[in-house]
């Protein structure tokens, strides 16, 4: 006989990212000429979750040959001494009720005075937030949603949120100790007025073997206001 | 309805057994003499294992900083700082086929001839999820 009350297993529990859906699509943006500065087109996608979630996305404007991170633009350096960094951008944001807005901005090239019409392909993977609750995940068509123990997963060490108040014209930082002893991978988002955005550019996401630091400079914001950041710090495999 | 707290969903890379097959790359950027408006462009390539994916990507600017910066979209490093700006460094990445290209742009923001310091950019790509 075995007394199951005396059986103990030391099984560490690591949470990992849970894929709760994928959004794919395309957005066509018209061309334009100066004095127009840019043309914007959006796609609205309701997840039906009724709640916000985390996400990460990529986009392509060459039919899928190359894919940029959302928020990253390909500069045009064709005219020496006159670089153009605002060319074409695609970003995603999630509302407090789980409605995504994918926004594409087609900038008029300052050197040529024109921009051609473009079509952006986008792919966004949706990740359950901490305490996501009961939802109906969106279907994922390319791969089944499954967990296979033969794979090694990116395990979550800290899944949390913090806030800071940025004061106009001042630098500041929010320090999150992780004490892992190595530099972990991190994902981070910012809540601006109830809408979730990936953190691009600012606040800077700095990582060392002890801390995750959100650093913002004097130009981060022009009014005093509070922000909430959401972060995931991952274990090494 | 599904309670995602009990939902063991996939975050694997098909065919990749370890979550740390980190592709790495680096490029040394020499000290540069940049005229007003000049941009120096450097890049390096890493094996991204597949044509498109979701990753985490980070860089370290040895010679300028002691920490790593997590890149989502792009990062911009302003030196000496945004108030007394002389040059900025913009770093971003993109997938080209099964490679991940890290682009580094060193931009003269001063409006006059400047000399930028030498530094090395180390990059780490961590393959993450591939639901596409």
Coordinates of N, CA, C and O in Angstrom, one line a residue, chain A residues 125-204:
Chain A
X125 N 0.3 38.5 -32.6 CA 0.0 37.3 -31.8 C -0.5 37.9 -30.4 O 0.1 38.8 -29.9
X126 N -1.5 37.3 -29.9 CA -2.2 37.7 -28.7 C -1.8 36.8 -27.6 O -1.8 35.6 -27.7
X127 N -1.4 37.4 -26.5 CA -0.9 36.7 -25.3 C -1.8 37.0 -24.1 O -2.1 38.2 -23.9
X128 N -2.1 36.0 -23.4 CA -2.9 36.2 -22.2 C -2.2 37.1 -21.2 O -1.0 36.9 -20.9
X129 N -2.9 38.0 -20.6 CA -2.3 38.8 -19.5 C -2.4 38.0 -18.2 O -3.1 37.0 -18.1
X130 N -1.7 38.5 -17.2 CA -1.9 38.0 -15.9 C -3.3 38.1 -15.4 O -3.9 39.2 -15.5
X131 N -3.9 37.0 -15.0 CA -5.3 37.1 -14.6 C -6.3 37.4 -15.7 O -7.3 38.1 -15.5
X132 N -6.1 36.8 -16.8 CA -6.9 37.1 -18.0 C -8.3 36.6 -17.8 O -9.3 37.2 -18.3
X133 N -8.5 35.6 -17.0 CA -9.9 35.2 -16.8 C -10.5 34.3 -17.9 O -9.7 33.8 -18.8
X134 N -11.8 34.2 -17.9 CA -12.4 33.3 -18.9 C -12.7 34.1 -20.2 O -13.4 35.1 -20.2
X135 N -12.1 33.6 -21.3 CA -12.4 34.1 -22.6 C -12.5 33.0 -23.6 O -12.2 31.9 -23.3
X136 N -12.9 33.3 -24.8 CA -12.9 32.4 -25.9 C -11.7 32.7 -26.8 O -11.8 33.7 -27.5
X137 N -10.6 32.0 -26.8 CA -9.5 32.3 -27.6 C -9.8 32.3 -29.1 O -10.7 31.6 -29.5
X138 N -9.2 33.1 -29.8 CA -9.4 33.2 -31.3 C -8.6 32.0 -31.9 O -7.6 31.5 -31.4
X139 N -9.1 31.5 -33.0 CA -8.5 30.3 -33.7 C -7.1 30.7 -34.2 O -6.9 31.8 -34.7
X140 N -6.2 29.8 -34.1 CA -4.9 29.9 -34.8 C -4.8 28.9 -35.9 O -4.9 27.7 -35.6
X141 N -4.6 29.3 -37.1 CA -4.8 28.4 -38.2 C -3.4 27.7 -38.6 O -3.4 26.6 -39.1
X142 N -2.3 28.4 -38.4 CA -1.1 27.9 -39.0 C -0.5 26.8 -38.1 O 0.1 25.9 -38.7
X143 N -0.7 26.8 -36.9 CA -0.2 25.8 -36.0 C -1.3 25.5 -34.9 O -2.0 26.4 -34.6
X144 N -1.5 24.3 -34.5 CA -2.4 24.1 -33.4 C -1.9 24.6 -32.1 O -0.7 24.8 -31.9
X145 N -2.9 25.0 -31.3 CA -2.5 25.5 -30.0 C -2.3 24.2 -29.1 O -3.2 23.4 -28.9
X146 N -1.1 24.0 -28.7 CA -0.8 22.8 -27.9 C 0.4 23.1 -27.0 O 1.1 24.0 -27.2
X147 N 0.6 22.2 -26.1 CA 1.8 22.3 -25.3 C 2.5 20.9 -25.4 O 1.9 19.9 -25.1
X148 N 3.7 20.9 -25.8 CA 4.5 19.7 -25.9 C 5.7 19.8 -25.0 O 6.5 20.7 -25.1
X149 N 5.8 18.9 -24.0 CA 6.8 19.0 -23.0 C 8.2 18.7 -23.5 O 9.2 19.0 -22.8
X150 N 8.3 18.3 -24.8 CA 9.6 18.1 -25.4 C 10.3 19.4 -25.7 O 11.5 19.4 -25.9
X151 N 9.5 20.4 -25.8 CA 10.1 21.7 -26.1 C 10.4 22.4 -24.8 O 9.8 22.2 -23.8
X152 N 11.4 23.3 -24.9 CA 11.7 24.1 -23.8 C 11.1 25.5 -24.0 O 11.2 26.1 -25.0
X153 N 10.4 25.9 -23.0 CA 9.6 27.2 -23.2 C 10.3 28.3 -22.5 O 11.0 28.1 -21.6
X154 N 9.9 29.5 -23.0 CA 10.4 30.7 -22.3 C 9.6 30.9 -21.1 O 8.4 31.3 -21.1
X155 N 10.2 30.6 -19.9 CA 9.4 30.6 -18.7 C 9.4 32.0 -18.0 O 10.4 32.7 -18.0
X156 N 8.3 32.3 -17.4 CA 8.1 33.6 -16.9 C 8.6 33.7 -15.4 O 8.2 32.8 -14.6
X157 N 9.5 34.6 -15.2 CA 10.0 34.8 -13.8 C 9.2 35.8 -13.0 O 8.8 35.5 -11.9
X158 N 8.9 36.9 -13.7 CA 8.1 37.9 -13.0 C 7.0 38.4 -14.1 O 7.4 38.7 -15.2
X159 N 5.8 38.4 -13.7 CA 4.7 38.9 -14.5 C 3.9 39.9 -13.7 O 3.1 39.6 -12.9
X160 N 4.2 41.2 -14.0 CA 3.7 42.2 -13.1 C 3.5 43.5 -13.8 O 3.7 43.6 -15.0
X161 N 3.1 44.5 -13.1 CA 2.9 45.9 -13.6 C 3.4 46.9 -12.6 O 3.5 46.5 -11.4
X162 N 3.7 48.0 -13.0 CA 4.1 49.1 -12.1 C 3.7 50.4 -12.7 O 3.3 50.5 -13.9
X163 N 3.9 51.5 -11.9 CA 3.5 52.8 -12.4 C 4.5 53.8 -12.0 O 5.2 53.7 -11.1
X164 N 4.5 54.9 -12.8 CA 5.4 56.0 -12.4 C 4.7 57.3 -12.9 O 3.8 57.3 -13.8
X165 N 5.0 58.4 -12.3 CA 4.5 59.7 -12.7 C 5.6 60.5 -13.4 O 6.6 60.8 -12.7
X166 N 5.5 60.7 -14.6 CA 6.5 61.5 -15.4 C 6.1 63.0 -15.2 O 5.0 63.4 -15.4
X167 N 7.2 63.7 -14.9 CA 7.0 65.2 -14.7 C 7.7 65.8 -15.9 O 8.8 65.5 -16.3
X168 N 7.0 66.8 -16.6 CA 7.5 67.4 -17.8 C 8.8 68.0 -17.6 O 9.1 68.7 -16.6
X169 N 9.7 67.7 -18.5 CA 11.1 68.3 -18.5 C 12.0 67.6 -17.6 O 13.2 68.0 -17.5
X170 N 11.7 66.5 -17.0 CA 12.6 65.8 -16.1 C 12.8 64.3 -16.5 O 11.9 63.7 -17.1
X171 N 14.0 63.8 -16.2 CA 14.2 62.4 -16.4 C 13.7 61.6 -15.2 O 13.5 62.2 -14.1
X172 N 13.6 60.4 -15.3 CA 13.2 59.5 -14.2 C 13.2 58.1 -14.6 O 13.5 57.7 -15.8
X173 N 13.0 57.2 -13.6 CA 13.1 55.8 -13.9 C 12.2 55.0 -12.9 O 12.0 55.4 -11.8
X174 N 11.8 53.8 -13.3 CA 11.2 52.9 -12.5 C 12.1 51.6 -12.5 O 12.3 51.1 -13.6
X175 N 12.5 51.2 -11.3 CA 13.4 50.1 -11.2 C 12.7 48.9 -10.7 O 12.0 49.0 -9.7
X176 N 12.8 47.8 -11.4 CA 12.2 46.5 -11.0 C 13.3 45.5 -10.8 O 13.9 45.0 -11.7
X177 N 13.6 45.2 -9.5 CA 14.6 44.2 -9.2 C 14.2 42.8 -9.7 O 13.0 42.4 -9.4
X178 N 15.0 42.0 -10.3 CA 14.7 40.6 -10.6 C 15.7 39.7 -10.0 O 15.4 38.5 -9.8
X179 N 16.9 40.2 -9.8 CA 17.9 39.4 -9.0 C 18.2 38.0 -9.6 O 18.5 37.1 -8.9
X180 N 18.2 37.9 -10.9 CA 18.4 36.6 -11.5 C 19.9 36.3 -11.7 O 20.3 35.1 -11.8
X181 N 20.7 37.3 -11.6 CA 22.2 37.0 -11.8 C 22.6 36.9 -13.2 O 23.8 36.7 -13.5
X182 N 21.7 37.0 -14.2 CA 22.0 37.1 -15.6 C 21.0 38.1 -16.2 O 20.0 38.5 -15.6
X183 N 21.3 38.4 -17.5 CA 20.5 39.4 -18.1 C 19.3 38.7 -18.8 O 19.5 38.0 -19.8
X184 N 18.1 38.8 -18.3 CA 17.0 38.1 -18.8 C 16.3 38.8 -20.0 O 16.5 40.0 -20.2
X185 N 15.6 38.0 -20.8 CA 14.7 38.6 -21.8 C 13.5 39.2 -21.2 O 13.0 38.8 -20.1
X186 N 13.0 40.3 -21.8 CA 11.9 41.0 -21.2 C 10.9 41.4 -22.3 O 11.3 41.6 -23.5
X187 N 9.7 41.5 -22.0 CA 8.7 42.1 -22.8 C 8.0 43.2 -22.0 O 7.8 43.0 -20.8
X188 N 7.7 44.3 -22.6 CA 7.1 45.4 -21.9 C 6.0 46.1 -22.7 O 6.2 46.3 -23.9
X189 N 5.0 46.6 -22.0 CA 4.0 47.4 -22.6 C 3.6 48.6 -21.7 O 4.0 48.6 -20.6
X190 N 3.0 49.5 -22.3 CA 2.6 50.7 -21.5 C 1.1 51.0 -21.7 O 0.5 50.8 -22.8
X191 N 0.5 51.3 -20.6 CA -1.0 51.6 -20.6 C -1.1 53.2 -20.7 O -0.7 53.8 -19.7
X192 N -1.6 53.6 -21.8 CA -1.8 55.1 -21.9 C -3.3 55.3 -22.1 O -3.9 55.0 -23.1
X193 N -3.9 55.9 -21.0 CA -5.3 56.2 -21.0 C -6.2 55.0 -21.2 O -7.3 55.1 -21.9
X194 N -5.8 53.8 -20.7 CA -6.6 52.6 -20.8 C -6.3 51.8 -22.1 O -6.9 50.7 -22.3
X195 N -5.4 52.3 -23.0 CA -5.1 51.5 -24.2 C -3.6 51.0 -24.0 O -2.7 51.7 -23.6
X196 N -3.5 49.7 -24.4 CA -2.2 49.0 -24.3 C -1.4 49.1 -25.5 O -1.8 48.8 -26.6
X197 N -0.1 49.6 -25.4 CA 0.8 49.7 -26.5 C 2.1 49.0 -26.1 O 2.5 49.1 -25.0
X198 N 2.8 48.4 -27.1 CA 4.1 47.9 -26.8 C 5.0 49.1 -26.6 O 4.8 50.2 -27.1
X199 N 6.0 49.0 -25.8 CA 6.9 50.1 -25.5 C 7.9 50.2 -26.7 O 8.7 49.3 -26.8
X200 N 7.8 51.3 -27.4 CA 8.8 51.5 -28.5 C 9.5 52.9 -28.2 O 8.8 53.8 -27.8
X201 N 10.8 52.9 -28.2 CA 11.6 54.1 -28.0 C 11.6 54.5 -26.5 O 12.6 54.5 -25.9
X202 N 10.5 54.9 -26.0 CA 10.4 55.4 -24.6 C 9.2 54.9 -23.9 O 8.1 54.8 -24.5
X203 N 9.3 54.6 -22.5 CA 10.6 54.7 -21.8 C 11.5 53.6 -22.2 O 11.1 52.5 -22.7
X204 N 12.8 53.8 -22.1 CA 13.8 52.8 -22.5 C 13.7 51.6 -21.6 O 13.5 51.8 -20.4

